[in-house]
mmCIF file of N, CA, C and O in Angstrom:
data_model
loop_
_atom_site.group_PDB
_atom_site.id
_atom_site.type_symbol
_atom_site.label_atom_id
_atom_site.label_comp_id
_atom_site.label_asym_id
_atom_site.label_seq_id
_atom_site.Cartn_x
_atom_site.Cartn_y
_atom_site.Cartn_z
ATOM 1 N N MET A 1 -6.646 -0.339 34.326
ATOM 2 C CA MET A 1 -5.228 -0.037 34.281
ATOM 3 C C MET A 1 -4.467 -1.318 33.916
ATOM 4 O O MET A 1 -4.711 -2.369 34.491
ATOM 5 N N ILE A 2 -3.550 -1.205 32.992
ATOM 6 C CA ILE A 2 -2.735 -2.341 32.571
ATOM 7 C C ILE A 2 -1.429 -2.301 33.354
ATOM 8 O O ILE A 2 -0.729 -1.290 33.358
ATOM 9 N N CYS A 3 -1.120 -3.409 34.036
ATOM 10 C CA CYS A 3 0.101 -3.501 34.845
ATOM 11 C C CYS A 3 0.994 -4.591 34.287
ATOM 12 O O CYS A 3 0.517 -5.585 33.751
ATOM 13 N N SER A 4 2.290 -4.412 34.469
ATOM 14 C CA SER A 4 3.225 -5.473 34.112
ATOM 15 C C SER A 4 3.053 -6.615 35.114
ATOM 16 O O SER A 4 2.453 -6.455 36.173
ATOM 17 N N SER A 5 3.590 -7.767 34.791
ATOM 18 C CA SER A 5 3.471 -8.907 35.703
ATOM 19 C C SER A 5 4.176 -8.615 37.027
ATOM 20 O O SER A 5 3.701 -9.035 38.083
ATOM 21 N N HIS A 6 5.269 -7.871 36.984
ATOM 22 C CA HIS A 6 5.978 -7.521 38.216
ATOM 23 C C HIS A 6 5.116 -6.615 39.090
ATOM 24 O O HIS A 6 5.041 -6.791 40.304
ATOM 25 N N ALA A 7 4.455 -5.653 38.466
ATOM 26 C CA ALA A 7 3.585 -4.745 39.222
ATOM 27 C C ALA A 7 2.419 -5.515 39.829
ATOM 28 O O ALA A 7 2.026 -5.247 40.966
ATOM 29 N N ARG A 8 1.861 -6.469 39.104
ATOM 30 C CA ARG A 8 0.745 -7.268 39.638
ATOM 31 C C ARG A 8 1.192 -8.063 40.857
ATOM 32 O O ARG A 8 0.467 -8.175 41.841
ATOM 33 N N VAL A 9 2.397 -8.612 40.811
ATOM 34 C CA VAL A 9 2.919 -9.360 41.960
ATOM 35 C C VAL A 9 3.096 -8.424 43.149
ATOM 36 O O VAL A 9 2.682 -8.743 44.266
ATOM 37 N N LEU A 10 3.689 -7.266 42.923
ATOM 38 C CA LEU A 10 3.876 -6.313 44.012
ATOM 39 C C LEU A 10 2.541 -5.877 44.607
ATOM 40 O O LEU A 10 2.397 -5.790 45.826
ATOM 41 N N LEU A 11 1.566 -5.604 43.760
ATOM 42 C CA LEU A 11 0.255 -5.199 44.248
ATOM 43 C C LEU A 11 -0.425 -6.326 45.020
ATOM 44 O O LEU A 11 -1.094 -6.083 46.020
ATOM 45 N N ALA A 12 -0.242 -7.554 44.562
ATOM 46 C CA ALA A 12 -0.862 -8.696 45.233
ATOM 47 C C ALA A 12 -0.305 -8.889 46.639
ATOM 48 O O ALA A 12 -1.022 -9.305 47.543
ATOM 49 N N PHE A 13 0.960 -8.579 46.831
ATOM 50 C CA PHE A 13 1.602 -8.785 48.128
ATOM 51 C C PHE A 13 1.841 -7.488 48.890
ATOM 52 O O PHE A 13 2.586 -7.462 49.863
ATOM 53 N N GLU A 14 1.205 -6.405 48.461
ATOM 54 C CA GLU A 14 1.436 -5.095 49.077
ATOM 55 C C GLU A 14 1.225 -5.124 50.587
ATOM 56 O O GLU A 14 2.063 -4.640 51.347
ATOM 57 N N LYS A 15 0.132 -5.693 51.039
ATOM 58 C CA LYS A 15 -0.150 -5.729 52.476
ATOM 59 C C LYS A 15 0.941 -6.490 53.228
ATOM 60 O O LYS A 15 1.399 -6.060 54.284
ATOM 61 N N ALA A 16 1.381 -7.612 52.679
ATOM 62 C CA ALA A 16 2.432 -8.404 53.322
ATOM 63 C C ALA A 16 3.739 -7.627 53.383
ATOM 64 O O ALA A 16 4.456 -7.687 54.390
ATOM 65 N N PHE A 17 4.060 -6.881 52.326
ATOM 66 C CA PHE A 17 5.286 -6.082 52.319
ATOM 67 C C PHE A 17 5.221 -4.984 53.385
ATOM 68 O O PHE A 17 6.191 -4.741 54.104
ATOM 69 N N VAL A 18 4.080 -4.333 53.475
ATOM 70 C CA VAL A 18 3.916 -3.263 54.474
ATOM 71 C C VAL A 18 4.041 -3.847 55.880
ATOM 72 O O VAL A 18 4.749 -3.298 56.725
ATOM 73 N N GLU A 19 3.378 -4.968 56.133
ATOM 74 C CA GLU A 19 3.443 -5.595 57.456
ATOM 75 C C GLU A 19 4.866 -6.031 57.795
ATOM 76 O O GLU A 19 5.321 -5.854 58.928
ATOM 77 N N ALA A 20 5.578 -6.590 56.819
ATOM 78 C CA ALA A 20 6.957 -7.019 57.057
ATOM 79 C C ALA A 20 7.852 -5.820 57.349
ATOM 80 O O ALA A 20 8.694 -5.872 58.252
ATOM 81 N N GLY A 21 7.671 -4.735 56.615
ATOM 82 C CA GLY A 21 8.461 -3.531 56.857
ATOM 83 C C GLY A 21 8.181 -2.940 58.223
ATOM 84 O O GLY A 21 9.114 -2.529 58.940
ATOM 85 N N GLU A 22 6.914 -2.897 58.618
ATOM 86 C CA GLU A 22 6.559 -2.364 59.931
ATOM 87 C C GLU A 22 7.123 -3.240 61.046
ATOM 88 O O GLU A 22 7.637 -2.730 62.041
ATOM 89 N N ARG A 23 7.044 -4.556 60.870
ATOM 90 C CA ARG A 23 7.594 -5.464 61.880
ATOM 91 C C ARG A 23 9.105 -5.285 61.992
ATOM 92 O O ARG A 23 9.660 -5.227 63.085
ATOM 93 N N GLY A 24 9.780 -5.167 60.860
ATOM 94 C CA GLY A 24 11.227 -4.959 60.871
ATOM 95 C C GLY A 24 11.597 -3.655 61.558
ATOM 96 O O GLY A 24 12.565 -3.609 62.333
ATOM 97 N N ALA A 25 10.831 -2.607 61.301
ATOM 98 C CA ALA A 25 11.096 -1.316 61.948
ATOM 99 C C ALA A 25 10.880 -1.410 63.446
ATOM 100 O O ALA A 25 11.659 -0.863 64.236
ATOM 101 N N ARG A 26 9.805 -2.103 63.867
ATOM 102 C CA ARG A 26 9.562 -2.268 65.307
ATOM 103 C C ARG A 26 10.690 -3.045 65.971
ATOM 104 O O ARG A 26 11.153 -2.693 67.061
ATOM 105 N N LEU A 27 11.143 -4.127 65.323
ATOM 106 C CA LEU A 27 12.241 -4.927 65.884
ATOM 107 C C LEU A 27 13.533 -4.113 65.971
ATOM 108 O O LEU A 27 14.254 -4.193 66.968
ATOM 109 N N ALA A 28 13.818 -3.331 64.936
ATOM 110 C CA ALA A 28 15.022 -2.492 64.943
ATOM 111 C C ALA A 28 14.932 -1.437 66.037
ATOM 112 O O ALA A 28 15.918 -1.162 66.740
ATOM 113 N N ALA A 29 13.753 -0.840 66.211
ATOM 114 C CA ALA A 29 13.570 0.168 67.255
ATOM 115 C C ALA A 29 13.721 -0.457 68.634
ATOM 116 O O ALA A 29 14.346 0.134 69.531
ATOM 117 N N ALA A 30 13.179 -1.650 68.824
ATOM 118 C CA ALA A 30 13.307 -2.329 70.119
ATOM 119 C C ALA A 30 14.771 -2.660 70.402
ATOM 120 O O ALA A 30 15.249 -2.485 71.533
ATOM 121 N N LYS A 31 15.493 -3.122 69.398
ATOM 122 C CA LYS A 31 16.920 -3.437 69.569
ATOM 123 C C LYS A 31 17.712 -2.179 69.912
ATOM 124 O O LYS A 31 18.561 -2.193 70.806
ATOM 125 N N ALA A 32 17.425 -1.070 69.222
ATOM 126 C CA ALA A 32 18.108 0.194 69.510
ATOM 127 C C ALA A 32 17.808 0.644 70.938
ATOM 128 O O ALA A 32 18.708 1.095 71.657
ATOM 129 N N ALA A 33 16.552 0.517 71.360
ATOM 130 C CA ALA A 33 16.190 0.899 72.732
ATOM 131 C C ALA A 33 16.922 0.018 73.742
ATOM 132 O O ALA A 33 17.395 0.511 74.777
ATOM 133 N N ASP A 34 17.040 -1.292 73.455
ATOM 134 C CA ASP A 34 17.777 -2.205 74.344
ATOM 135 C C ASP A 34 19.240 -1.794 74.474
ATOM 136 O O ASP A 34 19.860 -2.016 75.511
ATOM 137 N N LEU A 35 19.773 -1.193 73.416
ATOM 138 C CA LEU A 35 21.172 -0.750 73.429
ATOM 139 C C LEU A 35 21.336 0.652 74.012
ATOM 140 O O LEU A 35 22.440 1.181 74.055
ATOM 141 N N GLY A 36 20.226 1.266 74.433
ATOM 142 C CA GLY A 36 20.285 2.607 75.022
ATOM 143 C C GLY A 36 20.388 3.725 73.998
ATOM 144 O O GLY A 36 20.808 4.826 74.322
ATOM 145 N N LEU A 37 19.981 3.458 72.766
ATOM 146 C CA LEU A 37 20.043 4.466 71.710
ATOM 147 C C LEU A 37 18.699 5.166 71.559
ATOM 148 O O LEU A 37 17.653 4.588 71.859
ATOM 149 N N THR A 38 18.719 6.399 71.086
ATOM 150 C CA THR A 38 17.460 7.066 70.761
ATOM 151 C C THR A 38 16.918 6.479 69.469
ATOM 152 O O THR A 38 17.675 6.021 68.606
ATOM 153 N N VAL A 39 15.604 6.490 69.349
ATOM 154 C CA VAL A 39 14.948 5.937 68.172
ATOM 155 C C VAL A 39 14.207 7.070 67.468
ATOM 156 O O VAL A 39 13.206 7.561 67.984
ATOM 157 N N PRO A 40 14.710 7.522 66.307
ATOM 158 C CA PRO A 40 14.001 8.580 65.579
ATOM 159 C C PRO A 40 12.927 7.980 64.680
ATOM 160 O O PRO A 40 13.075 6.873 64.162
ATOM 161 N N TYR A 41 11.823 8.709 64.528
ATOM 162 C CA TYR A 41 10.790 8.318 63.581
ATOM 163 C C TYR A 41 9.970 9.543 63.226
ATOM 164 O O TYR A 41 10.092 10.589 63.860
ATOM 165 N N SER A 42 9.152 9.417 62.213
ATOM 166 C CA SER A 42 8.269 10.496 61.798
ATOM 167 C C SER A 42 6.843 10.126 62.168
ATOM 168 O O SER A 42 6.408 9.002 61.929
ATOM 169 N N ASP A 43 6.124 11.077 62.743
ATOM 170 C CA ASP A 43 4.703 10.847 63.018
ATOM 171 C C ASP A 43 3.845 11.388 61.879
ATOM 172 O O ASP A 43 2.641 11.476 61.986
ATOM 173 N N GLY A 44 4.491 11.751 60.776
ATOM 174 C CA GLY A 44 3.801 12.280 59.614
ATOM 175 C C GLY A 44 3.867 13.791 59.535
ATOM 176 O O GLY A 44 3.770 14.371 58.471
ATOM 177 N N ALA A 45 4.016 14.438 60.687
ATOM 178 C CA ALA A 45 4.093 15.898 60.724
ATOM 179 C C ALA A 45 5.377 16.384 61.370
ATOM 180 O O ALA A 45 5.811 17.505 61.128
ATOM 181 N N ASN A 46 5.992 15.545 62.199
ATOM 182 C CA ASN A 46 7.186 15.934 62.952
ATOM 183 C C ASN A 46 8.221 14.826 62.945
ATOM 184 O O ASN A 46 7.881 13.648 62.824
ATOM 185 N N LEU A 47 9.479 15.226 63.139
ATOM 186 C CA LEU A 47 10.541 14.277 63.420
ATOM 187 C C LEU A 47 10.557 14.119 64.937
ATOM 188 O O LEU A 47 10.649 15.107 65.667
ATOM 189 N N VAL A 48 10.411 12.897 65.402
ATOM 190 C CA VAL A 48 10.293 12.611 66.826
ATOM 191 C C VAL A 48 11.408 11.662 67.231
ATOM 192 O O VAL A 48 11.811 10.797 66.449
ATOM 193 N N GLU A 49 11.915 11.813 68.446
ATOM 194 C CA GLU A 49 12.890 10.880 69.007
ATOM 195 C C GLU A 49 12.305 10.270 70.272
ATOM 196 O O GLU A 49 11.725 10.972 71.094
ATOM 197 N N VAL A 50 12.463 8.969 70.409
ATOM 198 C CA VAL A 50 12.125 8.302 71.656
ATOM 199 C C VAL A 50 13.442 8.040 72.364
ATOM 200 O O VAL A 50 14.338 7.385 71.827
ATOM 201 N N LEU A 51 13.565 8.594 73.561
ATOM 202 C CA LEU A 51 14.794 8.477 74.326
ATOM 203 C C LEU A 51 14.850 7.122 75.028
ATOM 204 O O LEU A 51 13.827 6.452 75.188
ATOM 205 N N PRO A 52 16.036 6.706 75.467
ATOM 206 C CA PRO A 52 16.169 5.390 76.110
ATOM 207 C C PRO A 52 15.252 5.201 77.321
ATOM 208 O O PRO A 52 14.865 4.081 77.622
ATOM 209 N N ASP A 53 14.876 6.290 77.997
ATOM 210 C CA ASP A 53 13.975 6.152 79.153
ATOM 211 C C ASP A 53 12.507 6.037 78.736
ATOM 212 O O ASP A 53 11.620 5.932 79.587
ATOM 213 N N GLY A 54 12.209 6.051 77.427
ATOM 214 C CA GLY A 54 10.856 5.880 76.926
ATOM 215 C C GLY A 54 10.113 7.173 76.645
ATOM 216 O O GLY A 54 9.021 7.140 76.086
ATOM 217 N N THR A 55 10.698 8.310 77.022
ATOM 218 C CA THR A 55 10.022 9.572 76.737
ATOM 219 C C THR A 55 10.258 9.965 75.279
ATOM 220 O O THR A 55 11.284 9.640 74.696
ATOM 221 N N ALA A 56 9.267 10.638 74.717
ATOM 222 C CA ALA A 56 9.362 11.087 73.327
ATOM 223 C C ALA A 56 9.489 12.598 73.300
ATOM 224 O O ALA A 56 8.917 13.287 74.133
ATOM 225 N N ARG A 57 10.266 13.091 72.337
ATOM 226 C CA ARG A 57 10.375 14.540 72.164
ATOM 227 C C ARG A 57 10.350 14.851 70.680
ATOM 228 O O ARG A 57 10.866 14.098 69.853
ATOM 229 N N THR A 58 9.709 15.971 70.356
ATOM 230 C CA THR A 58 9.657 16.430 68.977
ATOM 231 C C THR A 58 10.959 17.151 68.656
ATOM 232 O O THR A 58 11.347 18.073 69.372
ATOM 233 N N VAL A 59 11.636 16.723 67.613
ATOM 234 C CA VAL A 59 12.889 17.335 67.202
ATOM 235 C C VAL A 59 12.610 18.554 66.325
ATOM 236 O O VAL A 59 13.145 19.629 66.568
ATOM 237 N N LYS A 60 11.758 18.363 65.302
ATOM 238 C CA LYS A 60 11.406 19.476 64.428
ATOM 239 C C LYS A 60 10.197 19.111 63.588
ATOM 240 O O LYS A 60 9.961 17.934 63.308
ATOM 241 N N PRO A 61 9.442 20.131 63.174
ATOM 242 C CA PRO A 61 8.333 19.847 62.254
ATOM 243 C C PRO A 61 8.881 19.531 60.864
ATOM 244 O O PRO A 61 9.937 20.024 60.473
ATOM 245 N N LEU A 62 8.166 18.692 60.152
ATOM 246 C CA LEU A 62 8.568 18.318 58.793
ATOM 247 C C LEU A 62 7.727 19.082 57.782
ATOM 248 O O LEU A 62 6.551 19.350 58.016
ATOM 249 N N ASP A 63 8.328 19.419 56.672
ATOM 250 C CA ASP A 63 7.596 20.051 55.584
ATOM 251 C C ASP A 63 6.671 19.016 54.961
ATOM 252 O O ASP A 63 7.024 17.836 54.866
ATOM 253 N N PRO A 64 5.491 19.428 54.510
ATOM 254 C CA PRO A 64 4.610 18.485 53.827
ATOM 255 C C PRO A 64 5.291 17.912 52.584
ATOM 256 O O PRO A 64 6.029 18.607 51.892
ATOM 257 N N VAL A 65 5.074 16.648 52.335
ATOM 258 C CA VAL A 65 5.622 15.992 51.147
ATOM 259 C C VAL A 65 4.715 16.325 49.977
ATOM 260 O O VAL A 65 3.505 16.203 50.070
ATOM 261 N N ARG A 66 5.299 16.749 48.880
ATOM 262 C CA ARG A 66 4.503 17.102 47.702
ATOM 263 C C ARG A 66 5.064 16.405 46.469
ATOM 264 O O ARG A 66 6.254 16.283 46.305
ATOM 265 N N ILE A 67 4.152 15.949 45.646
ATOM 266 C CA ILE A 67 4.522 15.436 44.329
ATOM 267 C C ILE A 67 3.832 16.358 43.347
ATOM 268 O O ILE A 67 2.608 16.397 43.298
ATOM 269 N N GLY A 68 4.599 17.121 42.621
ATOM 270 C CA GLY A 68 4.015 18.145 41.762
ATOM 271 C C GLY A 68 3.354 19.194 42.642
ATOM 272 O O GLY A 68 3.979 19.726 43.554
ATOM 273 N N ASN A 69 2.090 19.457 42.434
ATOM 274 C CA ASN A 69 1.359 20.432 43.239
ATOM 275 C C ASN A 69 0.407 19.780 44.230
ATOM 276 O O ASN A 69 -0.333 20.476 44.917
ATOM 277 N N ASP A 70 0.412 18.459 44.305
ATOM 278 C CA ASP A 70 -0.538 17.752 45.153
ATOM 279 C C ASP A 70 0.105 17.332 46.465
ATOM 280 O O ASP A 70 1.053 16.552 46.470
ATOM 281 N N PRO A 71 -0.406 17.841 47.602
ATOM 282 C CA PRO A 71 0.111 17.344 48.881
ATOM 283 C C PRO A 71 -0.336 15.900 49.075
ATOM 284 O O PRO A 71 -1.442 15.544 48.702
ATOM 285 N N ILE A 72 0.538 15.086 49.612
ATOM 286 C CA ILE A 72 0.177 13.686 49.829
ATOM 287 C C ILE A 72 0.166 13.365 51.318
ATOM 288 O O ILE A 72 0.345 12.227 51.707
ATOM 289 N N GLU A 73 -0.072 14.379 52.155
ATOM 290 C CA GLU A 73 -0.082 14.126 53.587
ATOM 291 C C GLU A 73 -1.089 13.042 53.951
ATOM 292 O O GLU A 73 -0.857 12.251 54.841
ATOM 293 N N SER A 74 -2.233 13.001 53.280
ATOM 294 C CA SER A 74 -3.231 11.988 53.610
ATOM 295 C C SER A 74 -2.695 10.587 53.327
ATOM 296 O O SER A 74 -3.078 9.632 53.986
ATOM 297 N N ASP A 75 -1.791 10.457 52.349
ATOM 298 C CA ASP A 75 -1.197 9.158 52.059
ATOM 299 C C ASP A 75 -0.178 8.744 53.111
ATOM 300 O O ASP A 75 0.250 7.610 53.143
ATOM 301 N N MET A 76 0.230 9.681 53.973
ATOM 302 C CA MET A 76 1.206 9.383 55.010
ATOM 303 C C MET A 76 0.542 8.774 56.242
ATOM 304 O O MET A 76 1.214 8.275 57.121
ATOM 305 N N ALA A 77 -0.786 8.807 56.326
ATOM 306 C CA ALA A 77 -1.488 8.329 57.516
ATOM 307 C C ALA A 77 -1.106 6.902 57.910
ATOM 308 O O ALA A 77 -0.877 6.647 59.091
ATOM 309 N N PRO A 78 -1.001 5.943 56.970
ATOM 310 C CA PRO A 78 -0.615 4.596 57.405
ATOM 311 C C PRO A 78 0.770 4.566 58.032
ATOM 312 O O PRO A 78 1.000 3.815 58.956
ATOM 313 N N LEU A 79 1.674 5.402 57.550
ATOM 314 C CA LEU A 79 3.009 5.438 58.136
ATOM 315 C C LEU A 79 2.994 6.066 59.511
ATOM 316 O O LEU A 79 3.635 5.580 60.430
ATOM 317 N N SER A 80 2.274 7.164 59.654
ATOM 318 C CA SER A 80 2.274 7.844 60.944
ATOM 319 C C SER A 80 1.556 7.024 61.995
ATOM 320 O O SER A 80 1.841 7.154 63.180
ATOM 321 N N GLY A 81 0.636 6.169 61.591
ATOM 322 C CA GLY A 81 -0.074 5.347 62.558
ATOM 323 C C GLY A 81 0.640 4.046 62.865
ATOM 324 O O GLY A 81 0.185 3.276 63.708
ATOM 325 N N ALA A 82 1.739 3.783 62.197
ATOM 326 C CA ALA A 82 2.431 2.514 62.373
ATOM 327 C C ALA A 82 3.121 2.402 63.718
ATOM 328 O O ALA A 82 3.262 1.311 64.252
ATOM 329 N N PHE A 83 3.537 3.517 64.287
ATOM 330 C CA PHE A 83 4.279 3.488 65.537
ATOM 331 C C PHE A 83 3.671 4.443 66.539
ATOM 332 O O PHE A 83 3.221 5.516 66.194
ATOM 333 N N GLU A 84 3.705 4.069 67.757
ATOM 334 C CA GLU A 84 3.299 4.912 68.874
ATOM 335 C C GLU A 84 4.478 4.983 69.822
ATOM 336 O O GLU A 84 5.216 3.996 69.969
ATOM 337 N N PRO A 85 4.689 6.117 70.506
ATOM 338 C CA PRO A 85 5.807 6.193 71.451
ATOM 339 C C PRO A 85 5.811 5.053 72.461
ATOM 340 O O PRO A 85 6.863 4.556 72.831
ATOM 341 N N ARG A 86 4.623 4.578 72.867
ATOM 342 C CA ARG A 86 4.586 3.482 73.849
ATOM 343 C C ARG A 86 5.162 2.181 73.282
ATOM 344 O O ARG A 86 5.544 1.302 74.028
ATOM 345 N N ASP A 87 5.239 2.069 71.933
ATOM 346 C CA ASP A 87 5.852 0.881 71.345
ATOM 347 C C ASP A 87 7.328 0.783 71.695
ATOM 348 O O ASP A 87 7.913 -0.291 71.625
ATOM 349 N N PHE A 88 7.931 1.917 72.076
ATOM 350 C CA PHE A 88 9.364 1.941 72.341
ATOM 351 C C PHE A 88 9.693 2.015 73.830
ATOM 352 O O PHE A 88 10.829 2.143 74.208
ATOM 353 N N GLU A 89 8.656 1.946 74.674
ATOM 354 C CA GLU A 89 8.907 2.042 76.112
ATOM 355 C C GLU A 89 9.682 0.825 76.566
ATOM 356 O O GLU A 89 9.477 -0.290 76.102
ATOM 357 N N VAL A 90 10.586 1.074 77.483
ATOM 358 C CA VAL A 90 11.449 0.001 77.993
ATOM 359 C C VAL A 90 10.839 -0.607 79.220
ATOM 360 O O VAL A 90 10.192 -0.037 80.006
#
């Protein structure tokens, strides 16, 4: 596959970008919890809220993400595994 120089740079640092995004999301969620706010996130199949007391509740199921006719739920696994409700416990 032929990539532009910009694409090669992005691919080279993909892991670092993912880690930075996950860290930023964790920090934002912790700050929101410190302020007594609910923290919404997706576990890949559901919209979930973590309440200020640390309990999690499912808000609603999410429709599978599709690009064309191909479901990409398997590609969502890294995102759904990025957070656990216990990460938001106070």
